[in-house]
Amino acid sequence: MQKQLHPLDPLRPEEISRASQILRQSQPNEHIVFRVITLQEPAKSVLLPYLEAEHLHQPLPQRPRREAMVQFFSGSSENFYQVIIDLDRASIVSGKDLRGYHSYTDFEEQTRLEQLCLFDDRILKVIEKLALPEGAVINVEPWTYAPDGVEDAMQRLTMCYFYMSLSSNADSNHFMYPLDFCAEVSDDGIKKIFKLPGTAEERVQELRVEDIRRFDRRKIHSGSEYHPALKQDHRTSTKPYQVWQPKGPSFRVQGQVVEWEKWRFRVGFNYREGLTLHDITYDSRRLFYRLSLSEMFVPYGDSRAPYPRKAAFDLGNNGAGCDCLGHIKYFDAYHNTLKGQPVVLPNVVCCHEIDDGILWKHTNYRTQNAVVTRSRVLVLQTIITVANYEYIFAFHFTQAASVRYEVRATGILSTAPIELNEQVPYGKVVAPGVMAPYHQHLFSLRIDPWLDGQKNSFAVSESVPMALDPHTNPFGVGYTTRCDIIESESAHDLDITKARTFRIINENSINPISGRPVGYDIVPSPAQMLLAHPSSFHSRRSEFADHAFWVTRHHDGELFAAGDHTMQSQGGQGIASWIKGERSAGPAGQLYHRPGPLSVRDDDIVVWHTFGTTHNPRVEDWPVMPEERMTVTLKPNDFFERNPSLDVQPSRQEDNKSVLVVEDSECCADALKFRLGEGKL
C-alpha cells in the first residue's frame, strides 16, 4: 500500500497523468497543449493546523486536498487558461482566463524557433550574402521578447540572434562570432530581419539584401574556446581532492524531509522557482514557513535598438543538475510534456555536507589551552542553465542556526557584434569583433517567516552616534542603536553609513536574557538596484528591483515579486502593485482593489530581499566566466539564550586525519632557513 503523500510533496508522476486526464475529459473536443502541471500548495490557513499536529506528534487532522495547478493552451497559444484541479475528487475547482498573457518558453519551443530560422529563405539568403568561411556552422539564440513599446505585446514574439562557429565540434563556443543581424519571430514565422549596429553611432534598421556586407574575416581569432576537447593547455599542478566520510553523512532523509544537526525541513521543487524549502525548524523551534527564490531579472544596458528587448526574467520566462562532492543525496523532480505526460527531471537537487573552516575558537592566553570547533555545513543545491548563463542556487545550513542563501553566476557572456577597433560606452570588447554588454542580475529572495509563531514583525535598526554630552558622552565615543518596527507594507533600502540592519522579530516571544523580542537578522547582499529609468519597460516590468527590501502581509498566491506572468509583461503586476492595493483573491481569483497598504506589525508577513550584481564584463570573464558569488544570511539575533553551536564537538585529529605536508627540500630551502633562524632579513 502506497504511503499517503504529504500536502507539500511535489506532484508524483501518476498525479500529473491524472490531472491531464481530468482536464481532457472536461474538454473532449479541444486540442489541449499542457504548459504547466504542478502542485497547488494548500492555503496557509488550511495547512498550518496539519503542520502543528505534526510538530506536536498529535493525531493528524484530515489531510488538505491534493490539488494541481494546470496552465494550458486550447487550440493556439493565444487561448491561454489556468485551472485548479482537485485530484482527490477528480474535479475542476476553479478556472482563470489568461488570454493576454504569455506562457514561459521551453526547450521544445526554442528548438522549433531555431529550425524555423534556419530553414527560412530570407535568412538563408542573408547567410549566403555574408560569404562565411568554409565549414561555418550557424547557431540561433532565441531570446524571450521584452517589450519596448514598438510592437504590440499581445502577439507572442521572440528575438533570434545569430552566431557562427568554425569548428565541427558541437561544443565549440559560438558566442565568439556574433553575426550582425537578428530576426523578430512570431508563432506564424519570421516577421522582420534587422541589421545590428556595429558602432556606437549606428542604429538598427530593417535589413535589405543590398545592404548585407561580407563577414569581416579579420575577426577570426583563437583563444575563445573553453571546452576540454578543444583546449589542450591544461595546468598539471592541481592534485586530486577527495571527500571521505568513513561513517557516512550526518544528515537523514525520509521522502522530502531532511534532518541534520537540529535542523528539519521539507524539500520542494517546481517549474518556476526551482528549489523551495518548507516548514523549517531548528531544535523543534519554528523559523520559516517557506523559503524560495521568487524572481530573477537580467536587464541589459545597451541602449541601441533592438537590445532593450534583452531583459530576461530567467525564472518567470524560462522555468528552472548538480555538481557535489562527498556523500550525496539527490532529489528528482517531475514535469510534464506538452501532451500532459509526466517526465522525470533526475538529480535536480543535491544534498551534501561540506567543511567550512573554523566555527568558533578561543585560546586562553594564561594557560595556552586552545579550543577549536570546525564548521560543518549542509548544502541544498540546484543549477539551471539559461542559454549562455549558468546559475548555481544553494541553501547553506550551519550548526550555529544560520541559513545562507548563495547564488553563483557563471557561464558565457552574451555577446554582440562590433566593428574592429570600435568601442561603445555600454559594453566591453572581449575578443576581436566581440562586445559583451553591461547588464545587471537582480534576484528576489522570498522569506515567509514563522519565528516562534505565525505573527511576526519587521524591524529596521541603525547604529548612530550619541550626542556629545558632559554627562552621558563626555569623550564623544558613544554610539547607540535605534530601532523602528515597520507598521505597514512598504519598501526599504540599505544604508551602509548607518550600519542599517533588517530583522524579523516576534514581539510576543521575549528572550529571557536580553529582554528583547526573539528575531532573525537578514544580512543582505549589498547591490546596486535597477539602473533603468523609472519610465522604462525594464522598470515597469520589475516592480521589486527598485528597493533592497519589501515587507508585505501574507496572501496565498503571492509568490512572484514581478507578478505571475512575466513573459512579454507590460508592468502593473507584482509587489509594488500589491502594496498599492491591487491584489488577486487567491491564485485562481480575480483582481480586487482595496485602499492603502496593509498593516504588517504583529501579523503574518512576508519579507522580500532584492540583491544581485551589476556586471560590467572584464576580459577575464571571457570565454567562460569565473563564478560571481552573492550571499544572503538569515542569522539568529536574540533567538537563543547562548551560542547555539556551543555543543558541537571540538575538532580532533583522530577524526580529521589531517596530514602535515613535507616541504620540498629544493624549492623551500630558503624558507626553512628563515624558519630555523638561519636567514637574514
XYZ file of C-alpha atoms in Angstrom:
681
model
C 0.000 0.000 0.000
C 1.419 3.389 -1.029
C 2.166 5.807 1.786
C -0.125 8.835 1.858
C 1.507 11.854 0.290
C 2.211 14.892 2.431
C 0.330 18.079 1.459
C 3.635 19.722 0.482
C 5.064 16.825 -1.523
C 5.547 17.760 -5.196
C 3.185 16.051 -7.617
C 4.009 12.438 -8.372
C 4.003 11.155 -11.994
C 0.652 9.436 -11.532
C -0.852 12.710 -10.262
C 0.412 14.585 -13.319
C -1.207 11.973 -15.553
C -4.416 12.153 -13.535
C -4.579 15.956 -13.787
C -4.145 15.918 -17.565
C -6.772 13.189 -17.892
C -9.310 15.153 -15.822
C -8.790 18.272 -17.946
C -9.083 16.369 -21.221
C -12.301 14.726 -20.080
C -13.739 18.152 -19.265
C -12.916 19.451 -22.774
C -13.131 16.419 -25.083
C -13.377 18.437 -28.306
C -10.462 20.802 -27.677
C -6.814 20.424 -28.687
C -5.059 20.976 -25.371
C -1.365 21.824 -25.081
C -0.202 21.432 -21.481
C 2.227 24.118 -20.352
C 2.311 23.552 -16.572
C 1.066 20.821 -14.268
C 2.334 21.476 -10.766
C 1.312 21.261 -7.128
C -1.176 23.852 -5.952
C 0.043 24.306 -2.398
C -2.723 24.331 0.219
C -3.785 27.662 1.639
C -1.687 28.561 4.651
C -4.705 28.698 6.944
C -5.603 25.144 5.923
C -2.089 23.736 6.168
C -0.979 25.230 9.497
C -3.180 23.010 11.733
C -1.814 19.966 9.921
C 1.812 21.071 10.426
C 1.120 21.982 14.052
C -0.184 18.484 14.767
C 2.912 17.034 13.081
C 5.235 19.073 15.290
C 3.394 18.082 18.469
C 3.190 14.404 17.419
C -0.583 14.563 17.756
C -3.171 12.738 15.627
C -3.246 14.429 12.240
C -6.381 16.235 11.091
C -7.798 15.426 7.686
C -5.134 15.959 5.070
C -5.698 19.019 2.876
C -6.831 18.082 -0.597
C -4.163 17.346 -3.188
C -4.637 19.913 -5.940
C -2.855 20.581 -9.215
C -2.469 23.925 -10.946
C -2.665 23.408 -14.714
C -1.873 26.027 -17.357
C -2.650 25.153 -20.961
C -3.319 26.361 -24.474
C -6.643 25.492 -26.036
C -6.044 25.317 -29.776
C -3.444 28.093 -30.063
C -1.102 29.978 -27.747
C -3.486 32.965 -27.708
C -6.073 30.827 -25.899
C -4.250 30.554 -22.583
C -6.050 29.298 -19.463
C -5.446 28.054 -15.933
C -7.452 25.651 -13.793
C -7.115 24.235 -10.292
C -7.913 20.506 -10.204
C -8.912 18.556 -7.103
C -7.023 15.294 -7.586
C -8.820 13.546 -4.727
C -12.282 14.230 -6.139
C -11.321 14.313 -9.839
C -12.955 17.696 -10.356
C -12.073 21.191 -11.530
C -12.249 23.600 -8.591
C -11.744 26.906 -10.399
C -10.518 28.435 -13.626
C -8.879 31.605 -14.849
C -8.787 33.149 -18.320
C -5.155 34.075 -19.065
C -5.682 35.387 -22.586
C -3.493 38.449 -22.982
C -0.685 36.825 -21.004
C 2.017 34.537 -22.366
C 3.338 31.246 -21.037
C 7.018 30.711 -20.347
C 9.316 29.394 -23.072
C 10.943 25.970 -23.020
C 13.455 23.816 -24.869
C 10.877 22.475 -27.317
C 9.767 25.958 -28.317
C 13.338 27.212 -28.658
C 14.257 24.243 -30.856
C 11.238 24.940 -33.060
C 12.250 28.605 -33.407
C 15.821 27.673 -34.314
C 14.586 25.354 -37.056
C 12.146 27.985 -38.296
C 15.015 30.455 -38.709
C 17.482 28.045 -40.270
C 15.012 26.950 -42.953
C 13.661 30.395 -43.807
C 14.522 31.503 -47.350
C 15.208 35.099 -46.312
C 17.572 34.027 -43.537
C 19.350 31.630 -45.885
C 19.778 34.484 -48.383
C 21.368 36.679 -45.707
C 23.736 33.888 -44.682
C 24.698 33.313 -48.315
C 25.486 37.017 -48.805
C 27.706 37.034 -45.697
C 30.125 34.688 -47.511
C 31.118 32.952 -44.296
C 34.285 30.843 -44.127
C 34.091 27.271 -45.341
C 32.854 24.905 -42.631
C 30.986 27.643 -40.731
C 28.118 26.414 -38.558
C 25.214 28.763 -37.798
C 23.700 28.796 -34.304
C 20.486 30.569 -33.351
C 19.914 32.016 -29.877
C 16.210 32.732 -29.240
C 15.619 35.419 -26.601
C 12.282 35.926 -24.935
C 10.859 39.222 -26.095
C 10.994 42.160 -23.690
C 8.504 44.862 -24.712
C 9.967 48.209 -25.708
C 6.765 49.935 -26.800
C 7.432 49.377 -30.511
C 5.437 46.198 -31.120
C 2.079 45.025 -29.833
C 2.952 42.669 -26.979
C -0.329 40.792 -27.361
C 1.315 38.672 -30.052
C 3.869 36.161 -28.783
C 7.272 37.285 -30.082
C 10.860 36.110 -29.834
C 14.099 37.817 -30.842
C 16.534 35.425 -32.525
C 20.231 36.307 -32.667
C 22.684 34.512 -34.937
C 26.182 33.235 -34.202
C 28.826 31.315 -36.085
C 31.146 28.510 -35.112
C 34.172 27.477 -37.164
C 34.509 24.068 -35.553
C 32.671 20.846 -36.300
C 32.641 20.146 -32.558
C 29.117 20.852 -31.268
C 30.598 22.199 -28.004
C 32.514 24.948 -29.768
C 31.891 28.422 -28.352
C 29.675 30.051 -30.965
C 29.431 33.248 -28.888
C 32.924 34.112 -30.203
C 31.428 35.052 -33.584
C 28.204 37.073 -33.234
C 26.751 37.886 -36.639
C 25.380 41.341 -37.361
C 21.729 40.512 -37.964
C 18.759 39.260 -35.948
C 15.161 38.260 -36.563
C 11.858 39.068 -34.904
C 9.806 35.879 -34.872
C 6.167 35.127 -34.053
C 4.275 31.851 -33.905
C 3.433 32.369 -37.579
C 7.018 32.819 -38.750
C 9.668 35.477 -39.219
C 8.222 38.986 -39.125
C 11.309 41.160 -39.630
C 15.062 40.850 -40.102
C 17.252 43.607 -38.677
C 20.829 44.676 -39.249
C 22.507 45.065 -35.868
C 24.556 48.195 -35.142
C 28.335 47.743 -35.167
C 29.347 51.126 -33.741
C 28.088 53.437 -31.009
C 26.553 55.771 -33.603
C 24.862 53.162 -35.781
C 21.205 52.428 -35.278
C 19.202 49.317 -36.024
C 17.415 49.115 -39.350
C 15.433 46.535 -41.237
C 17.877 44.551 -43.313
C 17.833 44.867 -47.079
C 19.688 42.308 -49.140
C 21.697 45.028 -50.885
C 22.977 46.276 -47.501
C 24.486 42.949 -46.442
C 28.260 43.094 -46.065
C 30.574 40.121 -46.226
C 31.747 38.769 -42.893
C 34.961 40.508 -41.832
C 37.442 37.631 -41.702
C 39.869 39.730 -39.697
C 37.631 38.856 -36.741
C 38.690 35.203 -36.904
C 40.783 34.519 -33.819
C 41.912 31.834 -31.390
C 41.754 31.658 -27.610
C 37.971 31.806 -27.237
C 37.319 28.106 -26.768
C 36.699 26.697 -23.293
C 35.722 23.046 -23.763
C 38.425 20.499 -22.798
C 38.044 18.765 -26.157
C 39.075 21.999 -27.872
C 41.805 23.074 -25.437
C 44.986 21.131 -24.754
C 46.899 23.502 -22.474
C 45.589 22.468 -19.060
C 47.678 23.026 -15.956
C 49.070 19.925 -14.262
C 49.704 21.349 -10.788
C 46.261 20.577 -9.324
C 46.222 17.290 -7.447
C 43.067 15.280 -6.645
C 40.890 16.489 -3.777
C 38.624 13.813 -2.316
C 35.956 13.987 0.383
C 35.797 10.868 2.552
C 33.217 10.336 5.298
C 34.028 6.901 6.758
C 30.878 6.771 8.903
C 28.613 8.212 6.232
C 26.812 11.560 6.215
C 25.343 13.253 9.271
C 22.055 14.024 7.543
C 18.987 11.820 7.309
C 16.417 11.897 4.515
C 12.910 10.431 4.569
C 10.987 11.235 1.420
C 11.127 15.032 1.111
C 12.131 15.591 4.771
C 15.748 16.362 5.664
C 17.055 16.248 9.240
C 20.561 17.407 10.131
C 22.207 18.872 13.252
C 18.925 20.021 14.882
C 17.549 21.234 11.539
C 14.404 19.808 9.980
C 12.724 20.942 6.761
C 10.908 19.783 3.646
C 12.319 19.978 0.127
C 10.096 21.081 -2.734
C 10.673 21.769 -6.400
C 8.549 23.383 -9.092
C 8.850 24.599 -12.655
C 9.015 28.288 -11.699
C 11.066 28.685 -8.523
C 13.090 25.510 -8.725
C 14.188 24.527 -5.206
C 11.805 25.522 -2.400
C 12.089 24.806 1.335
C 9.140 24.429 3.701
C 8.380 24.071 7.409
C 11.908 24.890 8.589
C 12.672 24.309 12.266
C 15.779 24.283 14.448
C 15.770 22.193 17.614
C 11.974 21.905 17.175
C 11.520 25.701 17.145
C 9.720 27.153 14.164
C 11.748 29.521 11.997
C 10.451 29.778 8.426
C 7.256 28.598 6.783
C 8.692 28.849 3.252
C 11.926 29.996 1.580
C 12.342 30.384 -2.167
C 13.895 32.432 -4.927
C 10.930 34.436 -6.136
C 12.345 36.062 -9.245
C 15.452 36.788 -11.288
C 15.696 39.692 -13.734
C 18.596 40.283 -16.137
C 18.231 43.655 -17.895
C 20.877 44.681 -20.425
C 22.217 48.228 -20.597
C 22.882 48.630 -24.324
C 20.504 51.439 -25.280
C 20.625 50.783 -29.036
C 17.602 49.024 -30.514
C 16.886 46.125 -30.543
C 18.976 45.421 -27.443
C 16.472 46.992 -24.991
C 14.450 43.860 -25.796
C 17.142 41.894 -23.946
C 15.633 41.800 -20.467
C 15.140 38.256 -19.265
C 13.115 37.023 -16.314
C 15.122 33.819 -16.155
C 12.662 32.171 -13.750
C 9.342 33.503 -14.981
C 10.202 33.263 -18.679
C 12.211 30.044 -18.759
C 11.249 27.967 -15.760
C 14.028 26.127 -13.577
C 21.993 19.385 -12.375
C 24.230 19.385 -9.624
C 27.984 19.163 -9.009
C 28.637 17.994 -5.450
C 31.340 16.085 -3.578
C 31.161 13.557 -0.757
C 28.126 11.540 0.328
C 25.342 12.950 -1.794
C 21.575 12.610 -1.728
C 19.870 13.551 -4.979
C 16.249 14.604 -5.316
C 14.401 14.043 -8.577
C 11.533 16.207 -9.770
C 8.752 15.754 -12.292
C 7.494 17.993 -15.045
C 5.058 17.443 -17.889
C 5.248 17.176 -21.649
C 3.056 19.224 -23.971
C 0.741 16.209 -24.073
C 0.366 16.150 -20.298
C 2.564 13.139 -19.695
C 4.963 13.088 -16.727
C 8.682 13.370 -17.363
C 11.376 12.862 -14.742
C 13.989 15.545 -14.087
C 16.748 13.490 -12.459
C 19.072 14.854 -9.783
C 17.711 18.416 -9.847
C 18.670 18.989 -6.190
C 21.697 17.632 -4.377
C 22.138 17.464 -0.617
C 25.602 17.101 0.884
C 27.876 18.305 3.682
C 30.962 20.483 3.403
C 33.703 21.540 5.791
C 33.593 25.320 6.212
C 36.703 26.060 8.255
C 36.522 27.265 11.838
C 33.119 27.579 13.515
C 34.483 29.067 16.725
C 37.805 29.136 18.568
C 39.428 30.577 21.674
C 42.870 30.283 23.251
C 43.220 31.037 26.944
C 46.385 33.097 26.862
C 47.127 32.305 30.510
C 47.060 28.540 30.094
C 47.739 28.477 26.336
C 44.943 25.914 26.051
C 43.033 26.285 22.796
C 39.586 25.004 21.890
C 38.619 24.969 18.230
C 35.456 23.689 16.610
C 35.226 23.182 12.884
C 32.154 24.236 10.972
C 30.120 21.660 9.103
C 27.543 22.993 6.645
C 24.648 21.216 4.957
C 24.150 22.324 1.358
C 20.972 22.011 -0.736
C 21.913 22.988 -4.276
C 20.400 23.232 -7.721
C 21.765 24.531 -11.026
C 19.990 25.978 -14.045
C 21.372 26.756 -17.485
C 19.661 29.643 -19.236
C 21.130 29.818 -22.758
C 24.586 31.301 -22.160
C 24.487 31.601 -18.349
C 24.598 29.103 -15.506
C 23.173 29.889 -12.079
C 24.032 27.837 -9.009
C 21.490 28.291 -6.205
C 22.227 26.862 -2.767
C 20.849 26.989 0.767
C 23.596 26.526 3.376
C 22.535 25.413 6.857
C 25.044 25.986 9.656
C 25.474 24.448 13.095
C 25.093 27.951 14.545
C 21.454 28.063 13.366
C 22.065 30.388 10.411
C 20.849 29.898 6.861
C 22.877 31.291 3.991
C 21.375 31.638 0.540
C 24.079 31.673 -2.084
C 23.866 32.468 -5.779
C 26.780 31.893 -8.108
C 26.694 33.127 -11.692
C 28.965 31.597 -14.295
C 28.777 30.534 -17.933
C 29.404 32.550 -21.081
C 28.762 36.240 -21.663
C 26.009 37.138 -24.087
C 27.817 38.846 -26.952
C 27.039 41.300 -29.723
C 28.936 42.186 -32.913
C 31.152 45.248 -33.051
C 33.388 46.621 -35.759
C 37.121 46.123 -35.300
C 38.847 48.907 -33.337
C 35.497 50.309 -32.168
C 34.398 50.970 -28.581
C 30.941 51.535 -27.119
C 30.013 53.144 -23.771
C 27.742 50.288 -22.677
C 29.949 47.246 -23.070
C 33.457 45.794 -23.216
C 35.317 44.346 -26.193
C 36.429 40.880 -25.053
C 37.725 39.475 -28.371
C 38.133 40.775 -31.934
C 34.697 41.876 -33.116
C 33.060 40.638 -29.904
C 31.364 43.011 -27.447
C 29.932 41.914 -24.089
C 27.267 44.424 -22.981
C 26.856 45.740 -19.455
C 23.949 44.169 -17.597
C 22.520 43.506 -14.152
C 21.436 40.334 -12.365
C 18.716 41.127 -9.835
C 17.200 38.450 -7.602
C 14.304 38.442 -5.167
C 14.553 36.100 -2.180
C 11.139 35.434 -0.653
C 11.213 34.863 3.125
C 7.984 33.668 4.732
C 8.778 33.540 8.474
C 7.102 31.982 11.467
C 9.535 32.738 14.255
C 8.040 31.051 17.321
C 4.621 31.543 15.748
C 2.727 32.958 12.810
C 2.599 36.598 13.935
C 5.866 38.406 13.246
C 7.079 41.951 12.678
C 9.768 43.598 10.551
C 12.285 45.876 12.265
C 14.899 48.243 10.836
C 17.809 49.181 13.113
C 20.609 51.723 12.736
C 23.785 52.454 14.672
C 24.026 56.174 15.397
C 26.487 58.341 17.355
C 25.389 59.727 20.701
C 25.310 63.465 21.097
C 28.337 64.950 22.818
C 27.235 65.473 26.413
C 29.290 66.128 29.582
C 27.271 63.546 31.490
C 26.260 60.820 29.030
C 29.037 61.074 26.412
C 31.864 63.296 27.696
C 34.565 61.717 25.478
C 32.466 61.690 22.313
C 32.943 57.996 21.632
C 29.498 56.675 22.489
C 27.061 55.298 19.992
C 23.770 53.524 20.300
C 21.146 51.838 18.163
C 17.667 52.931 17.244
C 15.041 50.553 16.004
C 11.858 51.183 14.048
C 9.227 48.472 13.809
C 7.507 48.808 10.450
C 3.763 49.333 10.698
C 2.541 48.832 7.113
C 3.520 47.285 3.795
C 6.467 49.202 2.368
C 9.884 49.226 0.684
C 13.242 49.874 2.361
C 16.805 50.486 1.229
C 20.290 49.762 2.502
C 22.376 52.443 4.215
C 25.920 51.357 4.939
C 26.711 54.704 6.594
C 24.365 53.772 9.456
C 25.008 50.017 9.503
C 21.301 49.640 8.780
C 20.122 46.137 9.652
C 16.884 44.338 8.916
C 15.316 41.905 11.334
C 12.266 39.695 11.571
C 11.040 39.593 15.173
C 8.265 38.068 17.249
C 7.050 40.689 19.713
C 5.108 38.002 21.582
C 8.216 35.910 22.332
C 10.790 37.613 24.554
C 14.359 36.430 25.016
C 14.851 35.825 28.778
C 18.466 37.001 28.649
C 18.247 40.226 26.625
C 14.624 41.023 27.431
C 14.038 41.763 23.761
C 11.887 40.064 21.116
C 13.398 36.987 19.537
C 14.491 37.577 15.983
C 16.471 36.696 12.907
C 18.625 39.229 11.085
C 18.606 39.322 7.305
C 22.209 40.122 6.429
C 21.871 41.479 2.901
C 23.981 41.002 -0.167
C 24.766 44.665 -0.955
C 23.898 45.539 -4.525
C 23.033 48.411 -6.791
C 19.345 48.476 -7.605
C 17.878 48.712 -11.102
C 19.644 51.333 -13.235
C 16.952 51.672 -15.899
C 14.833 54.837 -15.838
C 11.550 54.563 -13.874
C 9.591 55.214 -17.082
C 11.281 52.338 -18.930
C 9.693 48.978 -19.580
C 12.591 47.425 -17.660
C 11.452 49.276 -14.549
C 7.719 48.871 -15.109
C 8.096 45.113 -15.527
C 10.337 44.506 -12.485
C 8.491 46.134 -9.616
C 10.726 44.559 -6.973
C 14.011 45.838 -8.440
C 13.942 49.424 -7.141
C 14.429 48.629 -3.445
C 16.523 46.210 -1.397
C 13.700 45.150 0.956
C 9.948 44.881 0.824
C 7.568 43.711 3.521
C 4.007 42.626 2.755
C 1.217 40.830 4.535
C 0.959 37.192 3.522
C -1.557 36.365 0.803
C -1.925 32.919 -0.725
C -0.756 33.013 -4.317
C 1.589 35.991 -3.939
C 4.795 34.136 -4.692
C 6.422 36.052 -7.533
C 7.777 39.555 -6.980
C 7.317 40.614 -10.620
C 3.893 39.032 -10.968
C 2.624 35.680 -12.153
C 3.211 36.218 -15.871
C 6.454 37.963 -16.841
C 6.671 36.770 -20.453
C 6.223 39.982 -22.504
C 4.644 41.614 -19.463
C 3.789 45.305 -19.644
C 4.148 46.054 -15.943
C 1.483 46.766 -13.377
C 1.796 43.408 -11.656
C 3.955 42.400 -8.743
C 4.953 43.592 -5.344
C 4.545 47.364 -5.783
C 1.083 46.880 -7.272
C 0.070 44.684 -4.345
C 1.087 47.368 -1.891
C -0.849 49.979 -3.873
C -3.944 47.877 -3.398
C -4.191 45.633 -6.452
C -4.419 42.021 -5.372
C -5.991 38.878 -6.745
C -8.263 36.846 -4.488
C -6.007 33.817 -4.242
C -4.201 32.052 -7.068
C -7.342 31.483 -9.132
C -9.281 34.624 -8.256
C -9.992 37.931 -9.923
C -8.238 41.210 -9.260
C -9.691 43.280 -6.479
C -8.777 46.682 -5.081
C -8.582 47.996 -1.559
C -7.208 51.323 -0.320
C -3.741 51.758 1.065
C -1.005 49.373 2.249
C -1.989 46.751 4.816
C -0.696 46.592 8.376
C 2.239 44.218 8.854
C 3.074 44.662 12.522
C 2.457 41.545 14.611
C 0.907 39.800 11.640
C 1.512 37.065 9.088
C 4.183 38.760 6.970
C 6.483 38.063 4.036
C 9.854 39.765 3.558
C 11.401 40.092 0.093
C 15.094 40.886 -0.378
C 16.367 42.243 -3.696
C 20.046 41.558 -4.317
C 22.353 40.883 -7.220
C 25.261 42.284 -9.161
C 25.907 44.970 -11.739
C 28.039 43.065 -14.201
C 30.320 45.209 -16.310
C 32.279 42.458 -18.062
C 36.041 42.068 -17.882
C 38.308 40.494 -20.465
C 38.984 37.924 -17.719
C 35.317 36.889 -17.938
C 35.997 35.523 -21.420
C 35.496 32.942 -22.858
C 33.853 31.451 -19.773
C 33.245 33.436 -16.614
C 34.725 32.558 -13.209
C 31.857 32.306 -10.745
C 30.476 35.536 -9.294
C 29.121 34.933 -5.790
C 26.301 36.639 -3.880
C 25.239 35.621 -0.366
C 22.292 36.485 1.887
C 22.364 35.280 5.514
C 19.491 34.662 7.916
C 21.137 34.810 11.338
C 19.613 34.485 14.833
C 19.576 37.653 16.918
C 18.346 37.147 20.498
C 16.568 33.982 19.382
C 18.623 31.671 21.623
C 19.975 32.013 25.147
C 23.577 31.349 24.134
C 25.689 30.331 21.148
C 23.573 27.508 19.639
C 26.715 25.765 18.368
C 28.311 25.514 21.824
C 27.604 21.785 21.913
C 29.412 20.994 18.658
C 32.342 18.699 19.429
C 35.812 20.246 19.316
C 37.975 19.358 16.368
C 40.071 16.204 16.893
C 42.970 14.907 14.859
C 41.732 11.314 15.127
C 38.569 12.392 13.318
C 40.024 14.907 10.855
C 43.018 12.788 9.797
C 44.963 15.908 8.848
C 48.436 15.254 7.444
C 51.446 17.564 7.558
C 52.889 18.474 4.183
C 56.590 17.680 3.852
C 58.226 20.673 2.216
C 60.238 20.196 -0.942
C 63.922 20.450 0.039
C 64.893 22.250 -3.169
C 62.120 24.799 -3.570
C 61.758 25.580 0.129
C 65.353 25.560 1.421
C 65.416 29.321 1.942
C 62.050 29.256 3.694
C 63.326 26.548 6.060
C 66.398 28.618 6.868
C 64.271 31.602 7.858
C 62.035 29.348 9.928
C 65.090 27.950 11.752
C 66.538 31.390 12.335
C 69.372 30.952 9.842
C 68.271 33.539 7.335
C 68.850 37.255 7.302
C 66.236 39.886 6.515
